[in-house]
XYZ file of C-alpha atoms in Angstrom:
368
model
C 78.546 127.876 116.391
C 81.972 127.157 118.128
C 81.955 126.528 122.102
C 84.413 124.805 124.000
C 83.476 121.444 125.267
C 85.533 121.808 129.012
C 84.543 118.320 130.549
C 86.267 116.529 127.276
C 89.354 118.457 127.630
C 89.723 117.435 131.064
C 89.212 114.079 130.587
C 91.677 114.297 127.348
C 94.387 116.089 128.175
C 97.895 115.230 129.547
C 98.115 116.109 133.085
C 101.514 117.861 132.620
C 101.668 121.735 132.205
C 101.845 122.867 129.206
C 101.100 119.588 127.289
C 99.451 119.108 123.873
C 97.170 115.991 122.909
C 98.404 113.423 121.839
C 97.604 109.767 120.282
C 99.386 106.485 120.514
C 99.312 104.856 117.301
C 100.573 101.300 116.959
C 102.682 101.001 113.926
C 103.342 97.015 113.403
C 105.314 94.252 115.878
C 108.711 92.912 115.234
C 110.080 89.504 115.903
C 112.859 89.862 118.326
C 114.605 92.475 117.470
C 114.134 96.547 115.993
C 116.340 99.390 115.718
C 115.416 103.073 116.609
C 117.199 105.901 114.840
C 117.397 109.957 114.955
C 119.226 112.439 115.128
C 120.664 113.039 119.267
C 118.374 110.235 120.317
C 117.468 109.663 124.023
C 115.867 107.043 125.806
C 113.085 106.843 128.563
C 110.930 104.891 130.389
C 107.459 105.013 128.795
C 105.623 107.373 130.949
C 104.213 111.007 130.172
C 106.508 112.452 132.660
C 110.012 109.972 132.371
C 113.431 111.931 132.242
C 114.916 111.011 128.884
C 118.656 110.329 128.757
C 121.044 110.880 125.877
C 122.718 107.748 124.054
C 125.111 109.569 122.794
C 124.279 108.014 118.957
C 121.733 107.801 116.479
C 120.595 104.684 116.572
C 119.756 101.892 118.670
C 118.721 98.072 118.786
C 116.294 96.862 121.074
C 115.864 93.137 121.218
C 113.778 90.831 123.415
C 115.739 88.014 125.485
C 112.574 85.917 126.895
C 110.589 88.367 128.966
C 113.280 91.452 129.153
C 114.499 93.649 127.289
C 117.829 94.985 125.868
C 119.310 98.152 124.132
C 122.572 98.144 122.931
C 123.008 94.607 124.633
C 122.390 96.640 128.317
C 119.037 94.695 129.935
C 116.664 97.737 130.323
C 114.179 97.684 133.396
C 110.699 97.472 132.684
C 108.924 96.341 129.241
C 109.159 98.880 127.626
C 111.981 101.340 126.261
C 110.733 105.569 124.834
C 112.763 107.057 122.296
C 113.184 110.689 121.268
C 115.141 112.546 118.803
C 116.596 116.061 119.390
C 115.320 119.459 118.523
C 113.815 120.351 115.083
C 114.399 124.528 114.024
C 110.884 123.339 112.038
C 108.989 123.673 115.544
C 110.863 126.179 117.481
C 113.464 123.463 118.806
C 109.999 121.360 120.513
C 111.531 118.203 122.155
C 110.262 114.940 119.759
C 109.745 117.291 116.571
C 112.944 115.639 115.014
C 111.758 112.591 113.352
C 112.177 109.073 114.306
C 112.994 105.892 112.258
C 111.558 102.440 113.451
C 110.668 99.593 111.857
C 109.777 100.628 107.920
C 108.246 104.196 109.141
C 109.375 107.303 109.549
C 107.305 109.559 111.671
C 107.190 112.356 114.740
C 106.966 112.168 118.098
C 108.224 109.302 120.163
C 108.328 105.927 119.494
C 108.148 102.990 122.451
C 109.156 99.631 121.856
C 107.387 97.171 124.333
C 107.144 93.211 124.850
C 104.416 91.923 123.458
C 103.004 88.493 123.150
C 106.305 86.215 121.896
C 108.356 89.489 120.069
C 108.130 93.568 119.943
C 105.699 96.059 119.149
C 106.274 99.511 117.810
C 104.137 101.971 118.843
C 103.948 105.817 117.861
C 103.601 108.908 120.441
C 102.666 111.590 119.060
C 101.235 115.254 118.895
C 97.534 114.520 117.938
C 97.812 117.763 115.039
C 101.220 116.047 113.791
C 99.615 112.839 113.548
C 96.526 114.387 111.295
C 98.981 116.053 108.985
C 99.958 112.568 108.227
C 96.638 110.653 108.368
C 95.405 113.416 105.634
C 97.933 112.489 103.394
C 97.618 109.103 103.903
C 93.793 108.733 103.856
C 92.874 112.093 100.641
C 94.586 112.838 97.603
C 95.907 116.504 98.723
C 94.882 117.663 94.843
C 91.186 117.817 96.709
C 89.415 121.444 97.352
C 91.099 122.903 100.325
C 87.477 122.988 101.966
C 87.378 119.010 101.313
C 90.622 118.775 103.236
C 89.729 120.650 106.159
C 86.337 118.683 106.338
C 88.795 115.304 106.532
C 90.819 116.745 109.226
C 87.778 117.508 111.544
C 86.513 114.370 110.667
C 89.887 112.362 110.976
C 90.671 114.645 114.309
C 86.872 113.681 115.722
C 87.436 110.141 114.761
C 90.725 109.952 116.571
C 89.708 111.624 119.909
C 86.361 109.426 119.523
C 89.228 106.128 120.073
C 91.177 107.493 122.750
C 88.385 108.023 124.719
C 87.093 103.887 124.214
C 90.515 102.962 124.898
C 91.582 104.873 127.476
C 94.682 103.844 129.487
C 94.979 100.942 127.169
C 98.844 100.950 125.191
C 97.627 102.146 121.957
C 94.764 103.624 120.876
C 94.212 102.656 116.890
C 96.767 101.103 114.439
C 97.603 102.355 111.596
C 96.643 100.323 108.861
C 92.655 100.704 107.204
C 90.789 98.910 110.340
C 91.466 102.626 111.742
C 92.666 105.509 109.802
C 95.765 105.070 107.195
C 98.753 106.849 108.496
C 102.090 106.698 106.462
C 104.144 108.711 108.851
C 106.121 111.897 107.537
C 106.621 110.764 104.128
C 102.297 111.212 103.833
C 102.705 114.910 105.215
C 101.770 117.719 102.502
C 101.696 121.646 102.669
C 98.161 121.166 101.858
C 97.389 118.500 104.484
C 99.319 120.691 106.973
C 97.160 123.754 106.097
C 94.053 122.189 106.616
C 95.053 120.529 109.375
C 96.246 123.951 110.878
C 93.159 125.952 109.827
C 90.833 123.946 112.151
C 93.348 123.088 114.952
C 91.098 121.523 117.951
C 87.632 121.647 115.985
C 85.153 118.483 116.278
C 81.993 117.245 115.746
C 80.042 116.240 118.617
C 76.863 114.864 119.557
C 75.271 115.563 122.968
C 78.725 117.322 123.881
C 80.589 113.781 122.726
C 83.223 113.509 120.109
C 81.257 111.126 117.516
C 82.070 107.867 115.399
C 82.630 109.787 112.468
C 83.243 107.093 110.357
C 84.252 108.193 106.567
C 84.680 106.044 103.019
C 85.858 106.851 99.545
C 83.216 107.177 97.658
C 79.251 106.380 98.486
C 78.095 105.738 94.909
C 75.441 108.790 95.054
C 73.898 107.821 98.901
C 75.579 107.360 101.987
C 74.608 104.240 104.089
C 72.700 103.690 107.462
C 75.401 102.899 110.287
C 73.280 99.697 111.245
C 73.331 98.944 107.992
C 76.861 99.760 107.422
C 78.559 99.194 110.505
C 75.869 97.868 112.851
C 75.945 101.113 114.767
C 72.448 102.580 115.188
C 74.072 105.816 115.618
C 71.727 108.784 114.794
C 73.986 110.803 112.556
C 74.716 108.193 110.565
C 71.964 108.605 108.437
C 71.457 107.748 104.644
C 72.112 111.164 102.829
C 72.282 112.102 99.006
C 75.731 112.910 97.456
C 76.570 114.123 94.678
C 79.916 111.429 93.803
C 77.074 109.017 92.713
C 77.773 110.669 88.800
C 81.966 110.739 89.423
C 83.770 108.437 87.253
C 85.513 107.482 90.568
C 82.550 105.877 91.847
C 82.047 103.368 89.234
C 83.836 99.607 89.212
C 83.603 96.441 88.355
C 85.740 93.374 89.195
C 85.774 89.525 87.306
C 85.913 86.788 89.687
C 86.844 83.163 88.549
C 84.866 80.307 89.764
C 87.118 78.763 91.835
C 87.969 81.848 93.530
C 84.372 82.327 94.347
C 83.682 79.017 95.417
C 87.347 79.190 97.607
C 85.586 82.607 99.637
C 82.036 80.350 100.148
C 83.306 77.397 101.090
C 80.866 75.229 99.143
C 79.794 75.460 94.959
C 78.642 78.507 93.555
C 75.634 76.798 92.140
C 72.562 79.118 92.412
C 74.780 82.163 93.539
C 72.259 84.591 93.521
C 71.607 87.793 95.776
C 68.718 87.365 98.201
C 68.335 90.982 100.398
C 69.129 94.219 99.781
C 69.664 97.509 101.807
C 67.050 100.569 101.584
C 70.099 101.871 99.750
C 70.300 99.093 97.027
C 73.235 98.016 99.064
C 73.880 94.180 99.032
C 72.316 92.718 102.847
C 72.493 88.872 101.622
C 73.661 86.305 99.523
C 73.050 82.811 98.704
C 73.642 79.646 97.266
C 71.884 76.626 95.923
C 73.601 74.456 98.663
C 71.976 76.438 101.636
C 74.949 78.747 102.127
C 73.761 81.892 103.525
C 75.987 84.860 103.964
C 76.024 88.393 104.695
C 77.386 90.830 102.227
C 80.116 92.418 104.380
C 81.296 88.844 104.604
C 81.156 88.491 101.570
C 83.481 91.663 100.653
C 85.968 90.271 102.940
C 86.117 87.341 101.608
C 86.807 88.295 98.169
C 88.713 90.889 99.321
C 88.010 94.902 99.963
C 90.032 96.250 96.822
C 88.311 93.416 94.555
C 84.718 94.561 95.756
C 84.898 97.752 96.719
C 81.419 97.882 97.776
C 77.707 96.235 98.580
C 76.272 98.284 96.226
C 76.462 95.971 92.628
C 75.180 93.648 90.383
C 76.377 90.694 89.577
C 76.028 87.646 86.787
C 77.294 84.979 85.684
C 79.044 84.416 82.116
C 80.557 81.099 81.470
C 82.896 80.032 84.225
C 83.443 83.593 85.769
C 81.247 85.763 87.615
C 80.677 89.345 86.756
C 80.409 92.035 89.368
C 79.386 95.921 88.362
C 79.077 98.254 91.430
C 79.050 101.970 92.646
C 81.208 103.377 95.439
C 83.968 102.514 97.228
C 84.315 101.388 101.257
C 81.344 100.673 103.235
C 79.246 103.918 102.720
C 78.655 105.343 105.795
C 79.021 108.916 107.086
C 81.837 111.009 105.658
C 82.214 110.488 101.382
C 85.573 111.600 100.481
C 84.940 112.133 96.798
C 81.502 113.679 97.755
C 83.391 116.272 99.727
C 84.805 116.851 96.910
C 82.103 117.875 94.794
C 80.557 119.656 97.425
C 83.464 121.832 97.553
C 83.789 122.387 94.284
C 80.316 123.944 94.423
C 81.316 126.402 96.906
C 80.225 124.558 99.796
C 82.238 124.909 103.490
C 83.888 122.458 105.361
C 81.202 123.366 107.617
C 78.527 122.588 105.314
C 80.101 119.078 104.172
C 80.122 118.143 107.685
C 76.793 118.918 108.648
C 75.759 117.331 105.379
C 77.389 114.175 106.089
C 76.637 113.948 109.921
C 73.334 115.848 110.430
C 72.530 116.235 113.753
C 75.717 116.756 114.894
C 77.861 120.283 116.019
C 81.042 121.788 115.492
C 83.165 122.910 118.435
C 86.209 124.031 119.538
C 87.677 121.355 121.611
C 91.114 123.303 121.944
């Protein structure tokens, strides 16, 4: 059942009439110098309520001299400059709804160039339901069962609401790269991803009337992982579940790895290489090494490198001077399984259901 959670929307909301939620996304750092273009762009102080002035142009150049700033050459108080572009007919001629191009992105909202440590950083400002659009583009193939799309962009929405709550006040809130959620900007926006996006405008999950940590993967390899396990977050809907990607093509890998390249991510000869702990999940806990080395297995994975083991869950032996790895699944297995949703859907299941399946426990409401 949908119920509005009133305390969160307090606490989340711009204090400006008539304001919608939004997220400030980092989207990389710059040297010493960036330029800013859009169509009628205006500049601003960075500040919910700043009166934006017209540059009379469509692009600018912002570049650091020490510890100011400068656009167009002018020193600009402050550290940090806001850019919008003009009015878009797409949203009704909505302020920032033109898009913006900084850095090697192209995206909505406004973008703020600030000092940071010896250069720039870009950072994104935008609506939080624009800023899904692109994230579900970015982070599910749009081909997927419109139920499996709407069940990302609750997740995806909860997720994103979950970090500006930890990080209130702070600059940004997540980046943009896969230590968050992907987001490509408006190239990664999709009728589909906009649909789904649309058809659950302000729904989350929440636990004891919370947004939750609603982490989400590729592809669990059949069962979904603890979070302490997973993540080390003994979070109670993060709970090993059955899924049905475990018999998906897309679930199954397998990766060759040289010895040297082995013994460059150990540190030490891959003598005695051998697995020592697993997971209740047959996920990899521990590995070891003749030599004494012990290491975790999400070390491990990073190590070798997250597209090159795309999981804890394999096997692995050795065949003359290169080791063999066969695994299931794809990301670190806990909560939300992308591909899973998938098959779920295409049995007829809800976004509803998938949720619930994924994060038991947990409720759906209508946060806006």
């Amino acid at each position: 059942m949908l119920r509005p959670v009133a305390l969160l929307l307090l606490l989340l909301s711009p204090l400006h009439a008539l304001a919608v939620e939004t997220m400030r996304i980092a989207m990389g750092d710059s040297q010493g110098q960036v330029r800013v273009s859009g169509k009628r762009l205006s500049f601003a102080s960075d500040s919910e309520d700043a009166r934006f002035s017209p540059l009379d142009q469509d692009s600018a150049v912002v570049r650091r001299r020490g510890s100011r700033l400068e656009l167009n050459g002018a020193p600009v108080m402050g550290t940090a400059v806001r850019f919008r572009a003009g009015v878009d007919a797409r949203d009704a001629g909505v302020p920032g709804s033109s898009p913006l191009r900084a850095g090697d992105m192209q995206v909505r909202g406004d973008v703020v160039v600030r000092l940071y440590k010896d250069g720039l950083q870009l950072i994104n400002v935008i609506p939080l339901e624009d800023y899904l659009a692109a994230v579900l583009g970015s982070e599910m193939p749009v081909s997927f069962p419109p139920e499996a799309l709407k069940a990302q962009a609750v997740a995806a929405r909860t997720y994103a609401l979950q970090k500006k709550l930890e990080t209130y006040g702070s600059p940004f809130h997540m980046g943009s790269s896969v230590l968050h959620q992907v987001y490509g900007g408006v190239n990664r926006e999709d009728p589909r991803s906009l649909a789904a996006v649309e058809a659950t405008r302000g729904e989350v999950l929440t636990y004891e009337l919370a947004p939750i940590e609603a982490y989400f993967h590729a592809s669990c390899g059949g069962r979904t992982e603890s979070g302490q396990d997973a993540l080390q977050r003994n979070l109670p809907y993060l709970q090993a579940v059955d899924c049905p990607c475990g018999s998906l093509p897309a679930s199954r890998w397998s990766a060759t790895v040289s010895d040297a390249e082995l013994q460059a991510a150990l540190g030490q000869s891959t003598e005695g290489f051998h697995v020592t702990s697993r997971t209740a999940t047959e996920r990899v806990n521990r590995v070891a090494t003749a030599g004494g080395l012990s290491l975790d297995g999400a070390a491990l994975r990073r190590k070798l490198g997250y597209t090159k083991l795309k999981s804890l869950e394999f096997d692995v032996e050795r065949s003359g001077g290169t080791w063999h790895f066969n695994g299931r699944g794809y990301g670190h297995g806990a909560g939300f399984c992308q591909w899973g949703a998938k098959a779920l859907a295409d049995e007829g299941l809800t976004y509803r259901d998938i949720l619930l399946h994924y994060y038991p426990g947990t409720e759906l409401q209508q946060l806006y």
